[in-house]
């Protein structure tokens, strides 16, 4: 009898994964406030208490920058939130960002042992909690820095990879300058990911933390135009990291694509996020406000674009994707959020041409129905058009979100840098070293469009290699 | 901040010249390149081709016409104040080479963009005819600088208040008729002017460069807002241009795309004027 009762008792005491409160979908679909509201200290402690404190933690192996996850979670459980953030900062300079935008389900949380039979620990939510707590209530604390080495490093691009390199190398005692082409640092964190997923004040705060550590961030500096990489070396930099991202928009290449009201996702999101066009005319940058919006593509960027269009006041927002739901590259959580907010999905559908009025404005899009054929080179089943299945969708705003390529602006002006056939920089995956002496690269300009945390992981690898080079000469 | 060190109002106060301290840009800029400017934290990013540079003093010169909220806001900036952001040099420089005889045609504030190119073509050893035009005498800009930058200058006004009474295309036709060996034309100004110049030079089979002014956001090739169709292909004016072969440009599409935000532009300007 006693043997039977014991497991039952344990089951009763088992704490479920704490849910983070969210804005109601019917309310949030019309505002730009953050959707998840964050954990309270009580919920955070409760959630942290679920961690088993594994001796050989698998979650750490799932984190591209190897944050000491059980270590910081223990500190949260004990109520030492400042200690928790300092523990995270040892490995990650952008925790408020990572806690929000990492695909934890395939990284740290995907490896959590609790996830085998039940629900994994909410590592991302706890990371976010610690970072937010520090930002809102913490005293300005900084981690210890190594003695100055006298070595100078230039980082080109203030996106996730570049900021990680800067954060790592400044702690190791090097003199770090980050050059950013836009007027604000953050890369995709400021121009791409919308306010309701990642408030811009948080990005600014994390960049400010790096500046307090001693990183110099120079905005409005388009390397390749105002200065070349070779000129950076002439000015006395000992090493250069290139983290310029994959900022070249792809288009559909169908007739009518230059009609008014058709945007690349990069332009649409840059206007909305970086330029705050959602607050026009308080902010000066305008944006086309569509009633019938069609977004092409089904990645996270497409979900972001669709959700922005809904918040700007659309009646209908439709996502048109040429494959089926199973192939959609967006995170499940993002698709779910979009659906909750009333975004409609037109799957197995491909555009053939845009239709416009006499003023050159888009009024509709003609599409074809598709069916899935044999798997292609990428292993995904190739969409094949169904003849005679043409139909039209009403559309006064279209956002094209079918991927990004390598922007050649920097690489064209940097001799000695080997590129692959798509224009991405060739770099050793183990070190980030390029074919050019003392030049490293990482993030989307090496891999093509990927995730924030993968770019940060590439930054970490490059930072370690740069440190070896600067201190040991290799 | 990028400080304004000198300021001049031209053309009845509707056109403003600013010399801005931007040493690195001044050092690197070549004729034909542009900068993107943002006045303040709530401002938008506006592209303007540089009218001149002074690398020794670390200055760049922009000349703009007040046409809406942002340029009206720029106009309020006085010497000692400045722009929050100036980004550049952007775009491809003009390919300046010796071809023999060239004709440079400018209309309105396009003359400001044309000026350094004209000077460059003269320095490269070309014989340079220049034609500049405006609606009336008071709106004409940079006459003296264009006279210095060229060998022969022709001035036109739409209302005949100064120089030739008529459009710049009249003078362009005259020059092309009298000089069968003109090897290159450069035409910069409002889109209709460039379109008509190109129509004419095509009849004379004279290669023609135009500098396009589509709407831009970042100016570094990451958004495609400034896309134009040239020779049937999609080009980004900010990285592939702003100069293109005028005979290949789809001017109708450019004209339409420039109207994208007419309503919002008016709304924004009206609010600004009411303040």
XYZ file of C-alpha atoms in Angstrom:
749
model
C 0.000 0.000 0.000
C 2.674 2.446 1.044
C 4.566 1.776 -2.172
C 1.513 2.672 -4.209
C 0.764 5.844 -2.336
C 4.206 7.341 -2.644
C 4.281 8.036 -6.399
C 0.731 9.402 -6.201
C 1.801 11.868 -3.557
C 4.751 12.982 -5.700
C 2.469 13.560 -8.658
C 0.225 15.797 -6.588
C 3.139 17.972 -5.497
C 4.570 18.322 -8.964
C 4.546 21.986 -9.917
C 3.343 22.658 -13.442
C 5.297 24.934 -15.754
C 4.313 28.488 -14.898
C 2.618 30.283 -17.770
C 3.608 33.824 -18.557
C 0.602 36.116 -18.649
C -0.147 37.593 -22.076
C -2.205 40.451 -23.448
C -5.604 39.308 -24.669
C -5.464 38.622 -28.419
C -8.515 40.804 -29.150
C -6.853 43.753 -27.449
C -3.250 43.264 -28.462
C -3.984 42.857 -32.181
C -4.526 46.617 -32.298
C -1.635 47.853 -30.152
C 2.152 47.721 -30.277
C 2.642 46.882 -26.587
C 4.545 43.747 -25.735
C 2.424 40.580 -25.954
C 3.864 38.484 -23.075
C 3.793 40.442 -19.851
C 6.676 38.797 -17.980
C 6.791 36.690 -14.805
C 6.248 38.159 -11.364
C 8.984 37.401 -8.798
C 6.650 34.867 -7.154
C 5.984 33.034 -10.422
C 9.676 33.191 -11.336
C 10.723 31.637 -8.020
C 8.105 28.939 -8.365
C 9.212 28.157 -11.906
C 12.887 28.191 -10.881
C 12.116 25.697 -8.136
C 11.142 23.162 -10.810
C 14.742 22.899 -12.054
C 16.350 19.605 -10.971
C 19.854 21.157 -10.886
C 21.296 18.341 -13.005
C 24.966 17.512 -12.399
C 25.600 17.215 -16.119
C 23.060 19.723 -17.461
C 21.899 19.043 -20.995
C 20.226 22.470 -21.241
C 23.635 24.196 -21.276
C 24.665 22.094 -24.257
C 21.548 23.302 -26.056
C 22.478 26.956 -25.559
C 24.693 28.311 -28.356
C 26.481 30.635 -25.920
C 26.527 28.098 -23.045
C 24.906 30.114 -20.292
C 25.233 28.396 -16.857
C 21.513 27.704 -16.786
C 21.174 25.659 -13.535
C 23.499 28.203 -11.894
C 21.367 31.238 -12.669
C 18.100 29.382 -12.056
C 19.284 28.404 -8.564
C 19.942 32.073 -7.824
C 16.437 33.022 -9.062
C 14.964 30.287 -6.850
C 16.864 31.753 -3.904
C 15.575 35.240 -4.686
C 19.024 36.555 -5.629
C 17.963 38.154 -8.916
C 21.028 40.375 -9.247
C 23.243 37.337 -8.734
C 21.228 35.571 -11.430
C 21.757 38.287 -14.023
C 25.467 38.464 -13.233
C 25.701 34.732 -13.767
C 23.999 35.100 -17.170
C 26.186 38.074 -18.140
C 29.263 35.852 -17.799
C 28.193 34.234 -21.062
C 25.531 36.437 -22.602
C 25.502 40.219 -22.935
C 21.959 40.356 -24.329
C 19.760 38.292 -21.983
C 16.640 40.480 -22.195
C 16.754 39.953 -25.971
C 17.543 36.222 -25.877
C 14.921 35.514 -23.250
C 12.382 36.922 -25.706
C 13.403 35.882 -29.193
C 15.401 32.625 -28.905
C 13.615 29.493 -30.179
C 14.148 27.831 -26.780
C 12.055 24.806 -27.748
C 14.827 23.650 -30.077
C 17.688 24.877 -27.882
C 18.035 24.928 -24.082
C 14.445 23.956 -23.269
C 14.415 21.310 -25.986
C 17.253 19.563 -24.099
C 15.764 19.944 -20.579
C 15.347 16.544 -18.911
C 11.924 17.527 -17.531
C 10.706 17.900 -21.093
C 11.140 14.161 -21.688
C 8.017 13.243 -19.746
C 6.400 16.570 -18.980
C 7.128 20.218 -19.548
C 10.643 21.628 -19.626
C 11.718 24.427 -17.294
C 10.812 27.867 -18.701
C 14.441 28.848 -19.119
C 13.741 31.654 -21.589
C 11.083 33.163 -19.351
C 13.445 33.031 -16.370
C 16.299 34.605 -18.318
C 13.929 37.341 -19.395
C 12.729 37.790 -15.811
C 16.258 38.214 -14.447
C 17.219 40.693 -17.165
C 14.021 42.717 -16.803
C 14.293 42.762 -13.017
C 17.846 44.099 -13.250
C 16.861 46.747 -15.805
C 13.811 47.920 -13.863
C 14.915 47.647 -10.252
C 18.608 46.788 -10.159
C 21.497 49.034 -9.248
C 24.023 49.602 -12.046
C 26.341 46.654 -11.549
C 28.966 45.586 -14.027
C 30.931 42.357 -14.256
C 34.696 42.497 -13.660
C 36.887 43.299 -16.685
C 40.343 41.931 -17.485
C 43.293 44.350 -17.511
C 43.668 46.336 -20.744
C 45.587 44.446 -23.414
C 46.229 47.473 -25.629
C 44.715 45.659 -28.593
C 42.036 47.303 -30.728
C 39.168 45.460 -32.373
C 36.709 46.872 -34.906
C 33.291 45.253 -35.155
C 31.320 46.013 -38.316
C 27.593 45.782 -37.718
C 25.790 46.228 -34.383
C 23.450 43.258 -34.757
C 23.336 40.205 -32.478
C 26.672 38.736 -33.652
C 28.582 42.013 -33.506
C 27.200 42.972 -30.089
C 28.148 39.540 -28.717
C 31.712 39.896 -30.031
C 31.891 43.369 -28.515
C 30.557 42.189 -25.139
C 32.985 39.257 -24.988
C 36.101 41.123 -26.067
C 35.562 44.142 -23.835
C 35.455 41.807 -20.807
C 38.705 40.238 -21.984
C 40.399 43.650 -21.832
C 40.457 44.668 -25.483
C 39.526 48.078 -26.855
C 36.356 47.587 -28.938
C 34.681 49.904 -31.459
C 31.426 48.901 -33.157
C 30.481 50.531 -36.480
C 26.798 50.596 -37.413
C 25.363 51.834 -40.723
C 21.930 52.771 -39.359
C 21.301 55.542 -36.849
C 20.631 53.095 -34.004
C 22.493 49.933 -32.915
C 20.797 46.538 -32.744
C 20.529 45.414 -36.365
C 17.510 43.174 -36.848
C 16.639 43.708 -33.165
C 15.721 47.339 -33.949
C 14.656 47.350 -37.590
C 13.230 43.834 -37.944
C 11.647 42.428 -34.799
C 8.558 44.463 -33.904
C 8.042 46.418 -30.715
C 5.348 43.988 -29.494
C 7.866 41.110 -29.489
C 10.931 43.085 -28.437
C 10.484 46.617 -27.099
C 13.133 48.920 -28.551
C 13.925 50.418 -25.157
C 15.210 46.983 -24.147
C 17.588 46.851 -27.106
C 18.744 50.380 -26.297
C 19.256 49.361 -22.675
C 21.352 46.311 -23.615
C 23.466 48.445 -25.980
C 23.840 50.989 -23.213
C 25.091 48.223 -20.926
C 27.817 47.447 -23.479
C 28.739 51.130 -23.657
C 29.015 51.286 -19.879
C 31.418 48.366 -20.142
C 33.513 50.556 -22.463
C 32.411 49.520 -25.946
C 32.383 52.456 -28.381
C 29.365 52.299 -30.713
C 29.599 54.570 -33.756
C 26.317 54.854 -35.657
C 25.778 56.297 -39.157
C 29.020 54.625 -40.259
C 28.599 52.624 -43.470
C 31.794 50.595 -43.647
C 32.568 50.036 -47.300
C 31.617 53.608 -48.081
C 32.925 55.917 -45.371
C 35.828 53.601 -44.576
C 37.036 50.305 -45.961
C 38.160 47.353 -43.865
C 41.751 47.952 -45.010
C 41.516 51.537 -43.801
C 40.408 50.292 -40.372
C 43.672 48.349 -40.153
C 45.610 51.440 -41.274
C 44.019 53.306 -38.366
C 45.512 50.833 -35.927
C 42.913 48.131 -35.418
C 44.473 44.737 -34.756
C 41.462 42.647 -35.737
C 38.151 43.144 -37.507
C 34.889 41.226 -37.089
C 32.307 41.424 -39.865
C 28.731 40.906 -38.716
C 26.780 42.821 -41.325
C 23.895 40.375 -41.665
C 21.948 39.319 -44.714
C 20.187 42.554 -45.461
C 19.377 42.195 -49.144
C 15.648 41.786 -49.770
C 14.417 39.098 -52.141
C 11.431 39.786 -54.372
C 8.945 37.436 -56.020
C 9.905 38.491 -59.564
C 6.336 38.506 -60.812
C 4.771 41.272 -62.959
C 3.508 44.371 -61.160
C 5.843 44.094 -58.200
C 6.789 47.798 -58.321
C 3.214 49.015 -57.797
C 2.630 51.344 -54.848
C 1.739 49.410 -51.713
C 4.116 46.514 -52.347
C 6.954 46.356 -49.853
C 9.838 44.082 -49.092
C 9.467 42.878 -45.497
C 12.710 44.719 -44.748
C 11.230 48.022 -45.867
C 7.860 47.451 -44.206
C 9.389 46.462 -40.878
C 12.107 49.142 -41.020
C 9.476 51.808 -41.508
C 7.288 50.377 -38.748
C 9.973 49.479 -36.192
C 13.083 51.605 -36.660
C 11.282 54.682 -37.977
C 8.165 54.185 -35.806
C 5.838 54.792 -38.741
C 3.070 53.199 -36.649
C 3.133 56.450 -34.704
C 2.811 58.675 -37.804
C 2.309 61.695 -37.840
C 3.966 61.987 -34.413
C 6.947 60.429 -36.181
C 7.620 61.687 -39.707
C 8.017 58.420 -41.626
C 4.818 57.393 -43.437
C 3.650 53.862 -44.186
C 0.910 52.511 -46.447
C -1.990 51.391 -44.258
C -3.769 48.498 -45.945
C -7.289 47.245 -45.422
C -6.724 44.021 -47.347
C -3.191 42.931 -46.648
C -1.398 39.986 -48.209
C 1.946 38.792 -46.848
C 3.976 36.391 -48.989
C 6.131 33.841 -47.154
C 5.735 31.936 -43.895
C 8.844 32.568 -41.827
C 9.038 34.548 -38.582
C 9.519 37.736 -40.599
C 6.250 37.056 -42.432
C 4.444 36.557 -39.102
C 5.932 39.828 -37.820
C 4.854 41.682 -40.971
C 1.324 40.306 -40.815
C 0.943 41.165 -37.148
C 2.249 44.711 -37.740
C -0.274 45.188 -40.570
C -3.089 44.013 -38.285
C -1.985 46.455 -35.583
C -1.964 49.300 -38.105
C -5.678 48.701 -38.668
C -6.151 46.150 -41.448
C -9.540 44.488 -41.921
C -8.027 41.279 -43.229
C -4.458 40.045 -43.191
C -3.686 36.955 -45.233
C -0.486 34.970 -45.362
C 0.075 33.364 -48.749
C 2.526 30.458 -48.783
C 3.270 28.067 -51.610
C 3.805 24.984 -49.450
C 1.669 23.468 -46.684
C 1.469 24.166 -42.992
C 4.020 21.465 -42.157
C 6.724 23.274 -44.145
C 6.152 26.725 -42.639
C 9.528 27.881 -41.299
C 8.127 30.172 -38.578
C 8.220 29.126 -34.928
C 5.050 27.392 -33.795
C 4.522 30.008 -31.098
C 4.649 32.816 -33.662
C 2.172 31.058 -35.950
C -0.092 30.516 -32.947
C 0.118 34.171 -31.917
C -0.673 35.250 -35.479
C -3.696 32.937 -35.637
C -4.976 34.191 -32.281
C -4.838 37.717 -33.654
C -6.951 36.789 -36.662
C -4.322 36.355 -39.371
C -5.612 34.019 -42.117
C -3.481 31.461 -43.912
C -3.696 30.723 -47.615
C -1.503 27.674 -47.972
C -0.397 25.912 -51.165
C -0.865 29.197 -52.978
C 1.609 31.143 -55.107
C 1.306 34.626 -56.636
C 1.564 35.010 -60.407
C 1.047 38.746 -60.833
C -0.030 41.943 -59.128
C -2.854 44.073 -60.467
C -2.942 47.859 -60.091
C -5.125 50.876 -60.755
C -4.424 53.881 -63.007
C -2.524 55.602 -60.180
C -0.063 52.745 -59.962
C -1.432 51.397 -56.669
C -1.821 47.705 -56.061
C -5.449 46.541 -55.955
C -5.145 42.783 -56.193
C -2.979 39.774 -56.681
C -3.538 36.800 -58.917
C -2.605 33.449 -57.405
C -2.404 29.816 -58.405
C -3.216 26.830 -56.225
C -0.354 24.404 -55.704
C 0.043 20.753 -54.787
C 3.105 19.126 -53.270
C 5.259 17.048 -55.593
C 8.495 15.167 -55.104
C 11.048 16.380 -52.508
C 13.530 18.934 -53.877
C 17.244 19.414 -53.077
C 16.338 20.849 -49.643
C 14.363 17.711 -48.815
C 11.067 19.603 -48.774
C 8.310 18.564 -51.142
C 8.317 20.869 -54.141
C 5.142 22.862 -54.785
C 3.703 22.261 -58.252
C 1.075 24.584 -59.757
C -2.365 23.174 -60.470
C -3.225 24.260 -64.031
C -6.309 26.443 -64.387
C -6.578 27.139 -60.639
C -6.029 30.918 -60.945
C -7.956 33.163 -58.579
C -7.651 36.743 -57.378
C -7.274 38.195 -53.907
C -8.170 41.771 -53.159
C -5.023 43.485 -51.914
C -4.101 47.114 -51.205
C -0.926 46.307 -49.277
C 1.477 43.464 -49.991
C 4.562 42.525 -48.000
C 7.105 40.230 -49.594
C 8.827 38.091 -47.036
C 10.508 35.354 -49.016
C 13.987 35.642 -47.562
C 17.051 37.847 -47.669
C 20.403 37.570 -49.390
C 23.913 38.898 -48.835
C 24.227 42.660 -49.207
C 27.394 43.191 -51.302
C 28.047 46.751 -50.124
C 30.812 45.763 -47.693
C 32.170 42.599 -49.282
C 32.644 44.317 -52.678
C 35.036 46.822 -51.157
C 37.053 44.297 -49.132
C 39.699 42.617 -51.293
C 41.005 39.252 -50.147
C 37.705 38.106 -48.689
C 36.497 34.824 -50.208
C 32.757 34.617 -50.852
C 30.611 31.636 -51.774
C 28.421 31.570 -54.852
C 25.588 33.353 -53.058
C 27.866 36.184 -51.923
C 28.131 35.077 -48.290
C 31.529 35.310 -46.586
C 33.471 32.056 -46.318
C 34.481 31.590 -42.665
C 35.788 28.608 -40.686
C 32.828 27.408 -38.568
C 35.185 26.481 -35.696
C 36.843 29.907 -35.453
C 34.965 32.403 -37.624
C 38.217 33.154 -39.475
C 37.840 34.435 -43.043
C 40.409 34.086 -45.815
C 41.634 37.601 -45.060
C 44.277 38.044 -42.376
C 42.979 39.278 -39.021
C 39.385 39.374 -40.287
C 36.607 37.261 -38.755
C 32.975 37.006 -39.758
C 29.823 35.533 -38.274
C 26.056 35.582 -38.289
C 23.815 35.884 -41.327
C 26.590 37.213 -43.619
C 28.198 33.758 -43.274
C 25.201 31.421 -42.913
C 22.445 33.307 -44.697
C 19.286 34.244 -42.795
C 19.199 32.335 -39.515
C 18.313 33.174 -35.908
C 19.437 35.774 -33.413
C 20.956 33.225 -31.067
C 22.845 31.410 -33.836
C 24.372 34.748 -34.810
C 25.298 35.269 -31.161
C 26.816 31.782 -31.011
C 28.901 32.617 -34.086
C 29.941 35.837 -32.369
C 31.070 33.894 -29.297
C 33.195 31.517 -31.403
C 34.782 34.414 -33.265
C 35.424 36.356 -30.061
C 37.303 33.402 -28.563
C 39.370 33.033 -31.720
C 40.077 36.780 -31.910
C 41.177 36.711 -28.264
C 43.581 33.843 -28.982
C 44.957 35.723 -31.973
C 45.437 38.948 -30.032
C 47.043 37.329 -27.001
C 48.930 34.414 -28.526
C 49.248 35.375 -32.163
C 47.131 32.674 -33.726
C 25.243 65.952 -34.095
C 26.393 67.171 -37.486
C 26.769 70.929 -37.140
C 25.667 73.442 -39.740
C 28.545 75.921 -40.132
C 27.112 78.047 -42.928
C 23.623 78.591 -44.241
C 22.172 80.506 -47.159
C 18.605 80.960 -48.362
C 18.280 81.111 -52.121
C 15.449 81.387 -54.609
C 12.958 83.470 -52.612
C 13.799 81.504 -49.497
C 12.406 78.256 -50.908
C 15.836 76.769 -51.533
C 18.350 76.425 -48.716
C 22.063 75.696 -48.801
C 23.777 74.172 -45.760
C 27.469 73.532 -45.211
C 27.632 70.719 -42.667
C 30.592 69.499 -40.631
C 31.112 65.853 -41.594
C 34.877 65.387 -42.050
C 34.896 61.705 -42.963
C 32.140 62.054 -45.538
C 33.825 65.169 -46.986
C 37.049 63.205 -47.427
C 35.449 60.247 -49.163
C 32.656 61.768 -51.232
C 32.907 61.856 -55.035
C 30.649 63.787 -57.428
C 27.280 62.115 -57.862
C 27.121 60.577 -54.381
C 24.472 61.373 -51.790
C 23.903 61.474 -48.050
C 20.883 60.581 -45.924
C 19.918 63.094 -43.284
C 17.644 62.997 -40.255
C 16.985 66.184 -38.366
C 15.930 64.798 -35.009
C 14.678 61.792 -33.088
C 11.192 61.795 -34.598
C 12.427 62.696 -38.078
C 12.465 60.631 -41.237
C 15.533 59.778 -43.315
C 15.825 62.007 -46.399
C 18.336 61.456 -49.236
C 20.082 64.470 -50.767
C 22.863 64.429 -53.315
C 25.834 66.496 -52.228
C 26.215 69.780 -54.115
C 29.838 70.191 -53.069
C 32.456 69.174 -50.522
C 35.387 70.898 -48.835
C 37.626 68.056 -47.624
C 40.208 70.425 -46.113
C 37.635 72.025 -43.845
C 35.730 68.775 -43.407
C 32.492 70.147 -44.815
C 29.789 68.921 -47.155
C 27.241 71.080 -48.947
C 23.611 70.181 -49.444
C 21.062 72.303 -51.272
C 17.394 71.482 -50.927
C 14.042 72.926 -51.828
C 11.362 73.174 -49.163
C 8.611 70.871 -50.414
C 7.213 69.243 -47.279
C 7.509 68.643 -43.548
C 11.061 67.358 -43.441
C 12.608 70.008 -45.677
C 10.613 72.673 -43.805
C 12.045 71.263 -40.581
C 15.556 71.324 -42.104
C 15.024 74.975 -42.964
C 14.467 75.834 -39.294
C 17.973 74.586 -38.458
C 20.312 77.551 -37.991
C 24.102 77.868 -37.952
C 25.406 76.202 -34.790
C 22.520 73.748 -34.783
C 22.634 70.614 -36.854
C 21.335 67.298 -38.061
C 21.127 64.382 -35.654
C 22.200 61.931 -38.351
C 24.116 62.301 -41.611
C 25.001 59.074 -43.381
C 27.244 58.762 -46.412
C 28.765 58.980 -48.874
C 26.197 56.711 -50.511
C 25.591 55.531 -54.069
C 27.960 55.197 -56.994
C 30.071 58.204 -57.961
C 29.647 59.627 -61.453
C 31.924 57.938 -63.919
C 33.909 60.968 -65.092
C 35.977 60.515 -68.244
C 37.088 62.455 -71.270
C 34.639 62.019 -74.137
C 35.165 65.333 -75.958
C 32.066 67.483 -75.909
C 29.465 67.059 -73.186
C 26.269 68.845 -72.309
C 25.056 69.177 -68.729
C 21.410 70.098 -68.184
C 19.973 71.043 -64.823
C 16.535 72.088 -63.671
C 15.459 73.513 -60.309
C 17.515 72.133 -57.397
C 18.849 69.521 -59.811
C 21.407 72.203 -60.684
C 22.943 71.682 -57.235
C 23.452 67.991 -57.978
C 24.671 68.733 -61.486
C 27.295 71.256 -60.382
C 30.062 68.957 -59.044
C 29.556 66.581 -61.978
C 29.850 69.455 -64.448
C 33.029 70.639 -62.756
C 34.439 67.116 -62.790
C 33.738 66.732 -66.493
C 35.483 70.043 -67.236
C 38.489 69.050 -65.123
C 38.669 65.784 -67.049
C 39.355 67.785 -70.204
C 35.915 67.853 -71.812
C 34.393 70.836 -73.534
C 31.341 71.413 -71.376
C 28.101 73.071 -72.419
C 25.806 73.714 -69.491
C 22.102 74.511 -69.516
C 20.287 75.506 -66.355
C 16.663 76.375 -65.967
C 14.040 77.478 -63.472
C 10.450 78.699 -63.466
C 11.617 82.305 -63.110
C 14.717 84.413 -62.449
C 14.316 84.379 -58.679
C 14.229 80.596 -58.515
C 17.449 80.179 -60.489
C 20.344 78.891 -58.396
C 24.126 78.562 -58.731
C 24.446 80.533 -61.975
C 27.961 81.789 -61.125
C 29.213 78.394 -59.943
C 27.824 76.737 -63.065
C 29.464 79.371 -65.261
C 32.835 78.554 -63.660
C 32.217 74.817 -63.914
C 31.502 74.909 -67.673
C 32.799 76.476 -70.870
C 29.490 77.811 -72.148
C 26.449 78.373 -69.959
C 22.884 78.791 -71.191
C 20.158 79.973 -68.848
C 16.443 79.389 -69.381
C 13.362 80.529 -67.498
C 9.848 79.258 -68.103
C 8.418 82.792 -67.928
C 11.222 84.524 -69.803
C 12.149 86.706 -66.820
C 15.812 85.906 -67.446
C 17.885 84.281 -70.203
C 16.128 82.180 -72.798
C 12.340 82.195 -72.560
C 11.417 78.515 -72.518
C 12.427 75.066 -71.373
C 15.925 73.654 -71.045
C 15.091 71.200 -73.818
C 15.022 74.128 -76.297
C 18.649 74.928 -75.521
C 19.593 71.262 -75.398
C 18.191 70.870 -78.937
C 20.108 73.913 -80.155
C 23.379 72.614 -78.742
C 22.844 69.153 -80.193
C 21.963 70.643 -83.594
C 25.079 72.812 -83.634
C 27.432 70.164 -82.219
C 26.962 66.822 -83.886
C 29.946 65.472 -81.931
C 28.469 65.771 -78.412
C 29.380 62.451 -76.801
C 27.514 62.616 -73.502
C 24.606 64.393 -71.869
C 23.954 64.612 -68.138
C 20.430 65.682 -67.210
C 19.354 66.239 -63.613
C 16.159 67.811 -62.377
C 12.473 67.078 -61.948
C 11.382 63.745 -63.425
C 9.372 65.265 -66.335
C 12.387 67.370 -67.328
C 14.704 64.351 -67.311
C 12.157 62.352 -69.258
C 11.868 64.971 -72.018
C 15.637 65.509 -72.159
C 16.134 61.772 -72.617
C 13.490 61.638 -75.333
C 15.400 64.306 -77.184
C 18.919 62.953 -76.743
C 17.679 59.567 -77.872
C 16.710 61.123 -81.223
C 20.263 62.424 -81.499
C 21.660 59.120 -80.275
C 23.620 60.808 -77.479
C 24.294 58.725 -74.366
C 22.524 60.368 -71.427
C 23.009 60.062 -67.690
C 20.241 60.964 -65.283
C 20.311 61.080 -61.472
C 17.159 59.506 -60.061
C 15.428 60.623 -56.899
C 13.129 57.781 -55.776
C 11.917 57.517 -52.189
C 14.553 55.969 -49.922
C 14.696 54.698 -46.355
C 18.085 53.239 -45.419
C 20.096 54.086 -48.547
C 22.337 51.033 -48.182
C 20.490 48.451 -50.272
C 18.629 46.635 -47.517
C 15.022 47.504 -48.302
C 14.390 48.060 -52.017
C 12.173 51.103 -51.453
C 14.173 52.946 -54.122
C 13.801 50.224 -56.746
C 13.567 51.448 -60.311
C 13.272 49.609 -63.601
C 16.245 50.211 -65.882
C 16.475 48.321 -69.145
C 13.729 45.996 -67.894
C 15.717 45.045 -64.795
C 15.112 45.889 -61.134
C 17.805 48.217 -59.768
C 18.181 49.825 -56.357
C 18.948 53.519 -56.920
C 20.774 53.765 -53.569
C 23.475 51.220 -54.400
C 23.298 50.720 -58.182
C 22.680 54.440 -58.854
C 21.525 57.112 -58.349
C 22.816 57.675 -61.914
C 21.550 55.524 -64.756
C 21.394 55.470 -68.522
C 18.408 57.734 -69.078
C 17.377 55.914 -72.229
C 16.771 52.753 -70.220
C 14.806 54.232 -67.291
C 11.065 53.597 -66.807
C 10.136 57.186 -65.925
C 6.374 56.476 -65.708
C 6.947 53.952 -62.944
C 9.296 56.326 -61.113
C 6.721 59.126 -61.359
C 3.998 56.886 -59.927
C 6.154 55.576 -57.079
C 7.099 59.126 -56.081
C 3.388 59.689 -55.377
C 3.222 56.826 -52.847
C 2.710 58.984 -49.776
C 1.112 62.165 -51.143
C -1.710 62.167 -48.585
C 0.500 61.472 -45.582
C 3.064 64.019 -46.790
C 0.374 66.675 -47.008
C -1.027 65.766 -43.585
C 2.412 65.908 -41.994
C 3.256 69.248 -43.632
C -0.101 70.776 -42.677
C 0.413 69.868 -39.013
C 3.905 71.369 -39.137
C 2.719 74.615 -40.743
C -0.085 74.946 -38.213
C 2.406 74.948 -35.327
